Amino acid sequence: LKVVILLPNVLIKLKMTLYARGMWIDLLTLHAIKRKSMKKFLFIAFLLLGHIGFAMAQKSNVAEIKFDTTVHDFGTFSENESTQKCVFTFTNVGSAPLVINQAVGSCGCTIPQYTKAPIRPGEKGEIKVTYKGKGLYPGHFKKTVTVRTNGDPSMVRLYIEGTMTDANAEAK
């Protein structure tokens, strides 16, 4: 069939030869189907390339947050020193300014503080987390801070954990 499409002179000779054998209609039908299929293929290919180009253009101007670490372990500490603090550092590795819309602790004992100003591409930012365990049950804990941004990913979870020992047990 490639010879039929590429060389019109051969097509005429091939049509005459096949007509003599009673296959004229089959060749014309096959040739018409091939032309329609090619048009559909080219149309779908251009449509697909257009969508891919549009998606890549949209992706290129996006903020992207990347944390150095998403877990902090306070280790073991006494109930007498129940207020523990840590800092999560992140970088905007995207190409647009990054805005932290919200940072919420999983309970009242976990208090995040974050910068409200946009972080430019390539710059670093911090989320400071304070854990206040005073009056809570001693033992192991694991808390989360949910961070929502305008970037990719739009939501990140940070984890703090540790073991708080009972102040009364230490005194004995």
Coordinates of C-alpha atoms in Angstrom, one line a residue:
L1 CA 0.0 0.0 0.0
K2 CA 2.9 2.4 0.6
V3 CA 3.8 2.0 -3.1
V4 CA 0.2 2.9 -4.0
I5 CA 0.3 6.1 -1.9
L6 CA 3.7 7.3 -2.9
L7 CA 3.8 6.5 -6.6
P8 CA 0.7 7.5 -8.6
N9 CA 2.0 6.0 -11.9
V10 CA 2.3 2.6 -10.3
L11 CA -1.2 3.1 -8.8
I12 CA -2.7 3.3 -12.3
K13 CA -0.9 0.2 -13.4
L14 CA -1.8 -1.7 -10.2
K15 CA -5.5 -0.7 -10.6
M16 CA -5.6 -2.0 -14.1
T17 CA -3.9 -5.2 -13.1
L18 CA -6.3 -5.8 -10.2
Y19 CA -9.3 -4.8 -12.2
A20 CA -8.6 -7.6 -14.6
R21 CA -8.8 -10.0 -11.7
G22 CA -12.0 -8.5 -10.3
M23 CA -10.5 -6.7 -7.3
W24 CA -11.0 -3.1 -8.4
I25 CA -13.6 -2.2 -5.8
D26 CA -11.6 -3.6 -3.0
L27 CA -8.6 -1.5 -3.9
L28 CA -10.6 1.7 -4.1
T29 CA -12.3 1.0 -0.7
L30 CA -9.0 0.2 0.9
H31 CA -7.4 3.3 -0.5
A32 CA -10.3 5.5 0.7
I33 CA -10.2 4.0 4.2
K34 CA -6.4 4.6 4.3
R35 CA -6.8 8.3 3.4
K36 CA -9.6 8.8 6.1
S37 CA -7.6 7.0 8.7
M38 CA -4.5 9.2 8.0
K39 CA -6.6 12.4 8.3
K40 CA -8.0 11.2 11.6
F41 CA -4.6 10.2 12.8
L42 CA -3.1 13.6 11.9
F43 CA -6.0 15.4 13.5
I44 CA -5.7 13.4 16.8
A45 CA -1.9 13.8 16.8
F46 CA -2.1 17.6 16.4
L47 CA -4.8 17.8 19.1
L48 CA -2.7 15.7 21.5
L49 CA 0.4 17.8 20.9
G50 CA -1.6 21.0 21.5
H51 CA -2.8 19.7 24.8
I52 CA 0.6 18.6 25.9
G53 CA 2.1 22.0 25.0
F54 CA -0.7 23.8 26.9
A55 CA -0.1 21.6 30.0
M56 CA 3.6 22.1 30.0
A57 CA 3.1 25.9 29.7
Q58 CA 0.8 25.8 32.7
K59 CA 3.3 23.7 34.7
S60 CA 6.3 25.9 34.0
N61 CA 5.0 28.8 36.2
V62 CA 4.2 27.0 39.4
A63 CA 5.6 27.3 43.0
E64 CA 7.0 24.1 44.4
I65 CA 7.7 23.5 48.1
K66 CA 10.5 21.1 49.2
F67 CA 11.2 20.5 52.8
D68 CA 14.7 19.4 54.1
T69 CA 12.9 17.0 56.4
T70 CA 9.3 16.3 57.3
V71 CA 9.9 14.5 60.6
H72 CA 11.4 15.8 63.8
D73 CA 12.1 13.5 66.8
F74 CA 12.4 15.4 70.2
G75 CA 13.7 12.2 71.8
T76 CA 13.0 11.7 75.5
F77 CA 12.4 14.7 77.7
S78 CA 10.9 15.4 81.1
E79 CA 7.4 16.8 81.8
N80 CA 9.3 19.6 83.7
E81 CA 10.7 20.7 80.3
S82 CA 7.4 20.0 78.5
T83 CA 7.7 22.9 76.0
Q84 CA 9.8 21.7 73.0
K85 CA 10.5 23.6 69.8
C86 CA 11.8 22.7 66.3
V87 CA 12.1 24.4 62.9
F88 CA 11.2 22.9 59.5
T89 CA 13.1 24.5 56.7
F90 CA 11.8 24.5 53.1
T91 CA 12.9 25.8 49.7
N92 CA 10.7 27.1 46.9
V93 CA 12.1 25.1 44.0
G94 CA 9.4 26.3 41.6
S95 CA 9.3 29.2 39.3
A96 CA 6.6 31.3 40.9
P97 CA 6.3 32.9 44.4
L98 CA 5.2 30.4 47.1
V99 CA 2.5 31.4 49.6
I100 CA 1.8 29.3 52.7
N101 CA -2.0 29.6 53.1
Q102 CA -2.3 27.7 56.3
A103 CA -0.4 25.6 58.8
V104 CA -2.5 23.7 61.4
G105 CA -1.5 21.5 64.2
S106 CA -3.4 18.2 64.9
C107 CA -4.3 19.4 68.4
G108 CA -4.0 22.4 70.7
C109 CA -0.6 21.2 72.0
T110 CA 1.1 21.6 68.6
I111 CA 1.4 25.2 67.6
P112 CA 2.9 26.1 64.2
Q113 CA 4.2 29.6 63.2
Y114 CA 5.0 30.5 59.6
T115 CA 5.9 33.4 57.4
K116 CA 2.9 35.1 55.7
A117 CA 5.0 36.8 53.0
P118 CA 5.5 35.1 49.7
I119 CA 8.8 33.2 49.3
R120 CA 10.4 33.9 45.9
P121 CA 11.8 31.1 43.7
G122 CA 15.1 29.7 45.1
E123 CA 14.6 31.2 48.6
K124 CA 14.2 29.4 51.9
G125 CA 11.5 29.7 54.5
E126 CA 10.7 28.2 57.9
I127 CA 7.9 26.8 59.9
K128 CA 8.5 26.9 63.6
V129 CA 6.6 24.3 65.6
T130 CA 6.1 24.4 69.4
Y131 CA 4.9 21.3 71.4
K132 CA 3.4 22.1 74.8
G133 CA 3.0 18.9 76.8
K134 CA 2.3 20.4 80.2
G135 CA -0.7 18.7 81.8
L136 CA -0.8 15.9 79.1
Y137 CA -0.3 12.3 79.6
P138 CA 3.4 11.2 79.7
G139 CA 4.6 8.7 77.1
H140 CA 5.2 8.6 73.4
F141 CA 3.4 11.0 71.2
K142 CA 3.3 11.7 67.4
K143 CA 1.6 14.9 66.2
T144 CA 1.1 16.4 62.7
V145 CA 1.2 19.9 61.2
T146 CA -0.7 20.2 58.0
V147 CA 0.7 22.8 55.6
R148 CA -1.4 24.2 52.7
T149 CA 0.3 26.2 49.9
N150 CA -0.4 27.6 46.5
G151 CA 2.3 25.3 45.1
D152 CA 2.9 21.8 44.3
P153 CA 2.2 19.8 46.4
S154 CA -0.6 21.9 47.7
M155 CA -0.6 20.0 51.0
V156 CA 2.3 18.7 53.1
R157 CA 2.2 17.0 56.5
L158 CA 5.0 17.5 58.9
Y159 CA 5.4 15.2 61.9
I160 CA 6.8 15.7 65.4
E161 CA 7.3 12.9 67.9
G162 CA 9.0 12.2 71.1
T163 CA 8.6 10.6 74.6
M164 CA 7.7 12.7 77.6
T165 CA 8.6 11.2 80.9
D166 CA 6.5 11.7 84.1
A167 CA 7.9 14.4 86.4
N168 CA 6.7 12.4 89.5
A169 CA 8.5 9.2 88.4
E170 CA 11.8 11.1 88.0
A171 CA 11.6 12.6 91.5
K172 CA 11.5 9.1 93.1

